[in-house]
Coordinates of C-alpha atoms and ligand atoms in Angstrom, one line a residue:
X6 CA 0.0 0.0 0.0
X7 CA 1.4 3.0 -1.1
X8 CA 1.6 5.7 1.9
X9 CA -1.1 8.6 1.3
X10 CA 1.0 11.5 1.3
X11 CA 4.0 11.2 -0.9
X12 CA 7.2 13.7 -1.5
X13 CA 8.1 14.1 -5.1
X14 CA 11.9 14.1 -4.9
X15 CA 11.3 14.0 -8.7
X16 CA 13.5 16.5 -11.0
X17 CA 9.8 17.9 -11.9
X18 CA 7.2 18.0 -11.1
X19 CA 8.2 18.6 -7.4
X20 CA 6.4 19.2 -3.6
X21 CA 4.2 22.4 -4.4
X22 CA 3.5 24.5 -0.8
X23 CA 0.2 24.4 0.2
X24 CA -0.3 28.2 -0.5
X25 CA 0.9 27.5 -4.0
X26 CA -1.7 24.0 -4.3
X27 CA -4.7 26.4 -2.5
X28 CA -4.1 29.5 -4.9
X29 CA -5.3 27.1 -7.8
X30 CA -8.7 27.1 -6.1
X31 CA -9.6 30.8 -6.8
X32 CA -12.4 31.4 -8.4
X33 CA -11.6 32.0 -11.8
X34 CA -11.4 35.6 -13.7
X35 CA -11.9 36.9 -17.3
X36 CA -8.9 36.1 -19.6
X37 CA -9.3 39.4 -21.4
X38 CA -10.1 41.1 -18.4
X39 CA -8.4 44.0 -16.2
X40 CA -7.4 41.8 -13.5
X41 CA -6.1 39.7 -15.7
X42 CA -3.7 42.2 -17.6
X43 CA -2.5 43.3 -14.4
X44 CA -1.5 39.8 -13.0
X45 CA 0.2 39.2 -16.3
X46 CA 2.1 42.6 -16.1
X47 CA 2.8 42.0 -12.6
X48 CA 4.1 38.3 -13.3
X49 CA 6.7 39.3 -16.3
X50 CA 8.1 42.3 -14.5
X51 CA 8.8 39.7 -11.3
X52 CA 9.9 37.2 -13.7
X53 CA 12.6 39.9 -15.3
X54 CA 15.0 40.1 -12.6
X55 CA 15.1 36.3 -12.3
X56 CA 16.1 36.2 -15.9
X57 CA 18.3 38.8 -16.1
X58 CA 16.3 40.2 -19.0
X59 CA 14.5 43.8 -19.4
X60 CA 12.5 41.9 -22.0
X61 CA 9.1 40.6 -21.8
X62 CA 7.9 37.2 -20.4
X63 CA 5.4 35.6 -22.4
X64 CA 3.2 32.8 -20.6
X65 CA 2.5 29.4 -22.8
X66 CA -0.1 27.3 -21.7
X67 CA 1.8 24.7 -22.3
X68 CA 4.8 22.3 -20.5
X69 CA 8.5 23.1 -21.0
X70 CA 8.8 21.4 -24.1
X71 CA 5.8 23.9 -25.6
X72 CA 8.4 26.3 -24.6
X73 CA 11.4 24.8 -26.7
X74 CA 9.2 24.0 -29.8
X75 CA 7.8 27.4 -29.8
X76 CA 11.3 29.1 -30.0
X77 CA 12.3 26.4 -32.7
X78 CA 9.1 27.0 -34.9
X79 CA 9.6 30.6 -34.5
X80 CA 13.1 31.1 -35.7
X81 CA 14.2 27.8 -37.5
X82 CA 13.6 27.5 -41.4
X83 CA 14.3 25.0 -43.5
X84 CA 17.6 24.4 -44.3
X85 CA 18.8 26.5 -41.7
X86 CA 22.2 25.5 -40.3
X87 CA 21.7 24.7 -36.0
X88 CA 24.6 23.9 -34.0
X89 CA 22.9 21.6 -31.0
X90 CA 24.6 21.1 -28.0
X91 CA 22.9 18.5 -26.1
X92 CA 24.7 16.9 -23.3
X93 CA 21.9 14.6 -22.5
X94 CA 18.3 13.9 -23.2
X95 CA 17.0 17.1 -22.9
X96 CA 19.8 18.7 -25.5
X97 CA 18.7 16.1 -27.7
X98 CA 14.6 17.1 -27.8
X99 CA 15.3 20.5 -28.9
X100 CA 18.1 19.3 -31.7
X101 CA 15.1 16.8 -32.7
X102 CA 12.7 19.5 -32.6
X103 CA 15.0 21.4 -35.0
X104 CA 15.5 19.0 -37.0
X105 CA 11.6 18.3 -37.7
X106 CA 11.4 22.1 -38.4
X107 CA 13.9 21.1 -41.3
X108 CA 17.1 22.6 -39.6
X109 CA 20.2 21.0 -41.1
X110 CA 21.2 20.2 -37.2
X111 CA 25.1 19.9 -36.5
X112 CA 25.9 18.4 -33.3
X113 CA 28.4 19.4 -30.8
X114 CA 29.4 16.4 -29.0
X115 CA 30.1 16.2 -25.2
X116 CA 30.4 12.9 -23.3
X117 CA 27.7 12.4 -21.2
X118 CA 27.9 13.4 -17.6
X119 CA 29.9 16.6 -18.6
X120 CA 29.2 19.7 -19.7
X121 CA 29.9 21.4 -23.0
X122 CA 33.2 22.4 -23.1
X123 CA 34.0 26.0 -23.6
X124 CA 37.1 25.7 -25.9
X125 CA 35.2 23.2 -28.2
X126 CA 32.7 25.5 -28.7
X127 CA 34.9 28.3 -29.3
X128 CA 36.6 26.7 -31.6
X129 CA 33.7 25.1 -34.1
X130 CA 32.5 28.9 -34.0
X131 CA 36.1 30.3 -34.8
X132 CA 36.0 27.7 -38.1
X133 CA 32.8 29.0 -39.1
X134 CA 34.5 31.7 -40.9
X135 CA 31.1 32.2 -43.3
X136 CA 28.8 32.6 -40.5
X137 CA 26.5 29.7 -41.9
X138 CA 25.5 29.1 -38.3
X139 CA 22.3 30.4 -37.9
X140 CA 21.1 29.1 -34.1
X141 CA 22.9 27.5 -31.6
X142 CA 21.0 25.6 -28.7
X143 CA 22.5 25.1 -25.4
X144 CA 21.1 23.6 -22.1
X145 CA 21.4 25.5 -18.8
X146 CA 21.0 22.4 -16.7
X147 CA 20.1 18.8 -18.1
X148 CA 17.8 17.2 -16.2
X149 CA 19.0 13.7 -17.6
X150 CA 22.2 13.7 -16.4
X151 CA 22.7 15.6 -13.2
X152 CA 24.6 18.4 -15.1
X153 CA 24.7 22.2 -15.2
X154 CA 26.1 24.1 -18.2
X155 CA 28.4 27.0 -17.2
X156 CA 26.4 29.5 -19.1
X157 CA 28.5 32.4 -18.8
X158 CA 31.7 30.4 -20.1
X159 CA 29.5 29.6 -22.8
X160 CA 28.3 32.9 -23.7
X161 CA 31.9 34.0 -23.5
X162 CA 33.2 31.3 -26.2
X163 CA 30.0 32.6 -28.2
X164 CA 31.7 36.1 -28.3
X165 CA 30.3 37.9 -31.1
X166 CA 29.2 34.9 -33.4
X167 CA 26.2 36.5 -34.9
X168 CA 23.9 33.4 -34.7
X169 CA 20.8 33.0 -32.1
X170 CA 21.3 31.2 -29.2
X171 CA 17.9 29.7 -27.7
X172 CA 19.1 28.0 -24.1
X173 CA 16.6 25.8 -22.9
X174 CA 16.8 26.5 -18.9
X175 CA 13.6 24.6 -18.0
X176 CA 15.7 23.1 -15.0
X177 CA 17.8 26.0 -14.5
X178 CA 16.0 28.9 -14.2
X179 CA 15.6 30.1 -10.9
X180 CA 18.4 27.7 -9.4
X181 CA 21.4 29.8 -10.2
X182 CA 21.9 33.3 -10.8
X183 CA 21.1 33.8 -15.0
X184 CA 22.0 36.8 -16.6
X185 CA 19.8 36.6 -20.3
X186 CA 20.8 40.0 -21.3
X187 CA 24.6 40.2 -20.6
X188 CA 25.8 36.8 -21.6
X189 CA 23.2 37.5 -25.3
X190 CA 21.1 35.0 -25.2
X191 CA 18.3 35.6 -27.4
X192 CA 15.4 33.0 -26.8
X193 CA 15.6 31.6 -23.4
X194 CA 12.6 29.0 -22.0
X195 CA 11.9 28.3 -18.6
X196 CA 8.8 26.1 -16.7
X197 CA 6.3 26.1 -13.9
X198 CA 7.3 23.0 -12.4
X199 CA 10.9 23.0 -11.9
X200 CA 12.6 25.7 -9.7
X201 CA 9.9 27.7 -9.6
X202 CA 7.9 25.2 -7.4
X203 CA 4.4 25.7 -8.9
X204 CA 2.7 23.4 -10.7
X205 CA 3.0 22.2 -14.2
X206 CA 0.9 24.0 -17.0
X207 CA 3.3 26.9 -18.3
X208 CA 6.2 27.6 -20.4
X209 CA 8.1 30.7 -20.0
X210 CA 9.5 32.4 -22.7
X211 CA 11.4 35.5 -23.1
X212 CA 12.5 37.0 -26.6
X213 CA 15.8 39.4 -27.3
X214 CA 15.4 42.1 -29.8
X215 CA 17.3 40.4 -32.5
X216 CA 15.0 37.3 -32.2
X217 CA 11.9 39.2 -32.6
X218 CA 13.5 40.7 -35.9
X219 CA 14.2 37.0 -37.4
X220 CA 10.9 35.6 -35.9
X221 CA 9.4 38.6 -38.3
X222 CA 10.8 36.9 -41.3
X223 CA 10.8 33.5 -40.9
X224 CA 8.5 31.4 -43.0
X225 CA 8.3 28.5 -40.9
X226 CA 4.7 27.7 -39.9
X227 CA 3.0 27.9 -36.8
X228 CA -0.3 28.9 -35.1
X229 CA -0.6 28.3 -31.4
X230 CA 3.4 28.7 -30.6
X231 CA 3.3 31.6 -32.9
X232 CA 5.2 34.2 -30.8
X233 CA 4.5 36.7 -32.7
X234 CA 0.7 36.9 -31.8
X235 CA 1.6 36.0 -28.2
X236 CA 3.7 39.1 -28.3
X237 CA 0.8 41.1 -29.4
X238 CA -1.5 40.2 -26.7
X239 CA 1.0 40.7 -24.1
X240 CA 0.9 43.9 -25.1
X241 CA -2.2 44.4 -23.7
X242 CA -2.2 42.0 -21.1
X243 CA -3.7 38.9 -22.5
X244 CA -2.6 35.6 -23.8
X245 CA -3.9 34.3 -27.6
X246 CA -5.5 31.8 -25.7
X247 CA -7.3 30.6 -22.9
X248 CA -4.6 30.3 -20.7
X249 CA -4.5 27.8 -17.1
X250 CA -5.8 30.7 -15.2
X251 CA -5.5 28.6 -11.8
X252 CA -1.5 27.2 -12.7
X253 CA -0.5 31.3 -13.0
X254 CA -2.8 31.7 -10.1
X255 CA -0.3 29.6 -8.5
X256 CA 2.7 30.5 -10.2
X257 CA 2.2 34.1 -9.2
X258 CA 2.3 32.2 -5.5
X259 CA 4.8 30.6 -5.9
X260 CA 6.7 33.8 -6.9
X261 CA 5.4 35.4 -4.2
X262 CA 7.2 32.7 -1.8
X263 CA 10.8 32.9 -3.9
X264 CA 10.8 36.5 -3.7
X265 CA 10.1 36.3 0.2
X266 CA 13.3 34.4 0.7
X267 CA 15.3 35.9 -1.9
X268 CA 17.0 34.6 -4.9
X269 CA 20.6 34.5 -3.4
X270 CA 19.0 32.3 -0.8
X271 CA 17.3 29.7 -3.1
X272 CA 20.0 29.3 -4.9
X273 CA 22.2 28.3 -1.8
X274 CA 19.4 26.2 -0.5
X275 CA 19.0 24.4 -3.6
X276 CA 23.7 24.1 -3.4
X277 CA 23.4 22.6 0.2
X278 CA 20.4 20.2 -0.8
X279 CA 22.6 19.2 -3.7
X280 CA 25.5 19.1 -1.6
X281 CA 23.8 17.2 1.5
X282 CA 22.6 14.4 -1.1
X283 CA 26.5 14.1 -2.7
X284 CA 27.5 13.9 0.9
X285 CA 24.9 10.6 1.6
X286 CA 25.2 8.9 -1.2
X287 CA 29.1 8.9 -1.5
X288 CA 29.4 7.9 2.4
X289 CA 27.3 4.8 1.3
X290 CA 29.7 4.2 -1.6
X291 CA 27.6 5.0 -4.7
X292 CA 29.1 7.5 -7.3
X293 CA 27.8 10.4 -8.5
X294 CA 27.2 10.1 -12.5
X295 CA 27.7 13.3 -13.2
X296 CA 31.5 14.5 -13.3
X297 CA 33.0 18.0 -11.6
X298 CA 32.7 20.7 -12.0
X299 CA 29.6 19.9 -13.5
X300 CA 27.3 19.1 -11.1
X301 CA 23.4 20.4 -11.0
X302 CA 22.5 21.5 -7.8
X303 CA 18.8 21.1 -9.1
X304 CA 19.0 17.3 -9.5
X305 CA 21.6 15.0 -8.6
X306 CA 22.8 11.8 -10.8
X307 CA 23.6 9.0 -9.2
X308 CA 25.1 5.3 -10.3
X309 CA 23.2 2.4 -10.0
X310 CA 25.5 0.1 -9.1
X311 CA 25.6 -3.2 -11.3
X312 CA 24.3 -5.8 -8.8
X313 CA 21.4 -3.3 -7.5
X314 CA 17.9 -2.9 -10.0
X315 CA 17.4 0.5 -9.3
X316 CA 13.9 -0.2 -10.3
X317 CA 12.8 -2.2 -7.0
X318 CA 14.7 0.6 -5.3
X319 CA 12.7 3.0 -6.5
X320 CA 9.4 1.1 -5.6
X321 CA 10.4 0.5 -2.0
X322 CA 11.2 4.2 -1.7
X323 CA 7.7 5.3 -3.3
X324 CA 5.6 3.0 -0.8
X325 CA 7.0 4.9 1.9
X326 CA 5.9 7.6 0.4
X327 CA 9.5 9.5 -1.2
X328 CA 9.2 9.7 -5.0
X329 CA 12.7 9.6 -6.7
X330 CA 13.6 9.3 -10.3
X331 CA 15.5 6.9 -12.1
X332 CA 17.3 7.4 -15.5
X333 CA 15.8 7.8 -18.9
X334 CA 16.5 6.4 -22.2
X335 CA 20.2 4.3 -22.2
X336 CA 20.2 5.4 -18.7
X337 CA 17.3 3.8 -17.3
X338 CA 18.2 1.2 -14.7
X339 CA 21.9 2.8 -14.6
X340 CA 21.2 5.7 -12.9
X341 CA 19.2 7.5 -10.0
X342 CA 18.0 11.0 -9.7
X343 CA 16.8 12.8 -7.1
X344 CA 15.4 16.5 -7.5
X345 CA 16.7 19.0 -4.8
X346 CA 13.6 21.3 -5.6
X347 CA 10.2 22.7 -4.3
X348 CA 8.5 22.8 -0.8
X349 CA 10.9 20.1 0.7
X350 CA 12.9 20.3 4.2
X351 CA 15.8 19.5 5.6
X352 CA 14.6 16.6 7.6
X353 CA 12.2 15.2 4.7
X354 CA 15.7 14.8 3.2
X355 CA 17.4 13.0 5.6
X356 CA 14.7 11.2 5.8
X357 CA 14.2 10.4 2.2
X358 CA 17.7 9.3 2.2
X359 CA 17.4 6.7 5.1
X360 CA 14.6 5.4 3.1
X361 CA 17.0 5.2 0.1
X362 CA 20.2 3.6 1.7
X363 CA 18.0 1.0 3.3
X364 CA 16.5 0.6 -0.1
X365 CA 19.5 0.0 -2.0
X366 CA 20.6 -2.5 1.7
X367 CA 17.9 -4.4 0.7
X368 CA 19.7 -5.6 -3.0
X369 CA 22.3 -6.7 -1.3
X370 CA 24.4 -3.5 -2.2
X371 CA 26.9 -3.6 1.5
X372 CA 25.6 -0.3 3.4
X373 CA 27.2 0.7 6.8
X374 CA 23.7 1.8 7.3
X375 CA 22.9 5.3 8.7
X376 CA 25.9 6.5 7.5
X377 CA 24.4 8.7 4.8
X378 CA 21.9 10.1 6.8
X379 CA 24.9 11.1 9.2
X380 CA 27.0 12.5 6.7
X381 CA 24.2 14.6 4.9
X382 CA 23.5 15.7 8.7
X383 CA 26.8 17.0 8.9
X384 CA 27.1 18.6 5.4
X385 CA 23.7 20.7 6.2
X386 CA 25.9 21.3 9.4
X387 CA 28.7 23.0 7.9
X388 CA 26.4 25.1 5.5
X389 CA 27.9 26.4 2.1
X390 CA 31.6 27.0 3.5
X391 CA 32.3 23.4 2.9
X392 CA 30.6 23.2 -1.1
X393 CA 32.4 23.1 -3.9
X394 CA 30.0 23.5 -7.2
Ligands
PLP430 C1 11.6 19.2 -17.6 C2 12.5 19.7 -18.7 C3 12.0 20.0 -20.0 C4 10.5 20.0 -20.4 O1 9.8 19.0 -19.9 P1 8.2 19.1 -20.0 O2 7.8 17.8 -19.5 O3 7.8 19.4 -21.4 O4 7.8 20.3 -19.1 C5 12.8 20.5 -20.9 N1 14.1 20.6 -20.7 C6 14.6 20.3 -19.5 C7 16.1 20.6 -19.3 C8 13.8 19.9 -18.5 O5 14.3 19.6 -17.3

């Protein structure tokens, strides 16, 4: 029997706070009316600084991956020459997504459990001495693997190569400081359910001035992503369509609670949760999958070892009620993951992880049992002094 109250631990959705859960039970107002408009006003200016954009927010009805195809079918034509990135799953949907728009995709190859490496990028830009690049799509953090981009580094090898960059930071945004404007990103998308902590329903999406240019011209097709329009409406405070009134309801919550504790503060939490887990699982002799100094602190990676079936690990921890992840695609049965994010507490993760040594005990896998709880107890001890991300 599976316990009636369960903690997602999951890298998204994750535990939404009760105010978040009861703001969805507002009654509901008129789309295209003035409350409305000034709820969306108020939600893209909040969502700005977070960002690091002076550039509008637009609201998708739609999950993350609404958010990635919209910026593809906006500014990808056929033929167009796309430098993907992917370092995991994730990279790969948006280079698919490109590709199905007709984009001639090049990929930049990074082993898996690293991040893109700044010097390779540089250099496939430096060779593209015609420019033929058009887009280039990176991941802030990818959810598959445990592993966080260093966006700035990135931005830097980018220099002044003149073609878009659309970052996917469904994972990201909201965990680490971001800085859209200054690094010159020009598409960036973002989620309800991820660091944000509100519940799933909306893409974020937020457009650079040279974007909106090229999304003028391109000929690619599209109707309900069509940025354009959605641009338009924001304009006077509305979405094209009916959007989840109760999800930005909650969203606006939920923004409500991350200002109250303050960015700089999320962000640590979400280090130390990272750190606390890396701390558990290493004392009980399990490896972390993704490699320094590349690790998320949104959702950690960890290595199934070969005798274990992370599978019937994962069960015993769901009936007592902790949800974790395990790995997708080639990585399913090789990997764990558990998310660091939303309305969780210290002690729910201590206590998730006694659940999850026991859990992986109980293959057989030798555990000097309690020693992860004891040395996640300690890292939350020492605080940030003793992380290194
Ligand atoms: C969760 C996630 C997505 C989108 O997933 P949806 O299920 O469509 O919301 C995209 N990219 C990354 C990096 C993610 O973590």
């Amino acid at each position: 029997m599976a316990s009636t109250k369960q903690l997602l631990f999951l890298p998204g959705p994750v535990t939404v706070a009760e105010p978040v859960l009861t703001a969805m039970t507002r009654p509901l107002i008129d789309h295209r009316g003035p409350e409305f408009k000034r709820t969306l006003e108020r939600m893209s200016s909040r969502m700005r600084p977070i960002f690091g954009t002076r550039h509008e927010i637009m609201l998708l009805g739609a999950s993350g991956t609404g958010g990635l195809e919209a910026a593809i079918a906006n500014l990808v034509e056929p033929g167009d020459k796309v430098l993907a990135c992917p370092v995991g799953v994730f990279g790969n949907r948006i280079a698919s997504i490109a590709k199905m728009w007709g984009a001639d995709v090049e990929v930049l190859d990074t082993k898996w459990g690293r991040g893109v490496d700044q010097r390779a990028l540089a250099e496939r830009l430096r060779a593209d001495t015609n420019c033929e690049i058009k887009a280039i799509l990176l991941t802030h953090n990818e959810t598959s693997t445990g592993v966080a981009n260093e966006m700035h580094a990135l931005a830097t090898a980018i220099g002044k190569h003149p073609a878009l960059v659309i970052v996917d930071s469904v994972s990201g945004m909201g965990a680490t400081p971001f800085m859209m404007d200054d690094w010159g990103f020009d598409v960036v998308i973002a989620a309800s359910q991820k660091a944000f902590a509100a519940p799933p329903g909306l893409a974020m999406v937020a457009v650079s001035d040279r974007a909106w240019e090229k999304m003028e011209k391109t000929r690619s097709s599209r109707f309900y992503f069509d940025l354009r329009r959605a641009r338009e409406f924001a304009k006077i405070g509305q979405t094209p369509w009916t959007p989840p009134i109760p999800i930005i309801f909650a969203l606006e919550r939920a923004i409500d609670l991350y200002e109250r504790e303050g960015d700089k503060k999320v962000h640590a939490r979400l280090t130390l949760n990272a750190h606390a887990i890396h701390a558990a699982v290493t004392a009980i002799g399990l490896r972390l999958y993704s490699q320094p100094p590349y690790h998320s602190n949104t959702v950690v990676a960890i290595h199934c070892p070969d005798r274990v079936d992370a599978s019937a690990v994962l069960q015993t921890c769901r009936d007592q009620g902790y949800v974790l992840s395990g790995g997708q695609q080639q990585l399913k049965g090789k990997i764990f993951r558990i998310g660091t994010m939303g309305d969780i507490t210290r002690d729910n993760i201590l206590a998730m992880l006694g659940v999850f040594e026991d859990a992986v005990e109980r293959q057989g896998f030798a555990v000097d049992l309690g020693a992860g709880v004891q040395a996640a107890r300690e890292a939350f001890k020492a605080g940030l002094h003793s992380v290194a991300f």
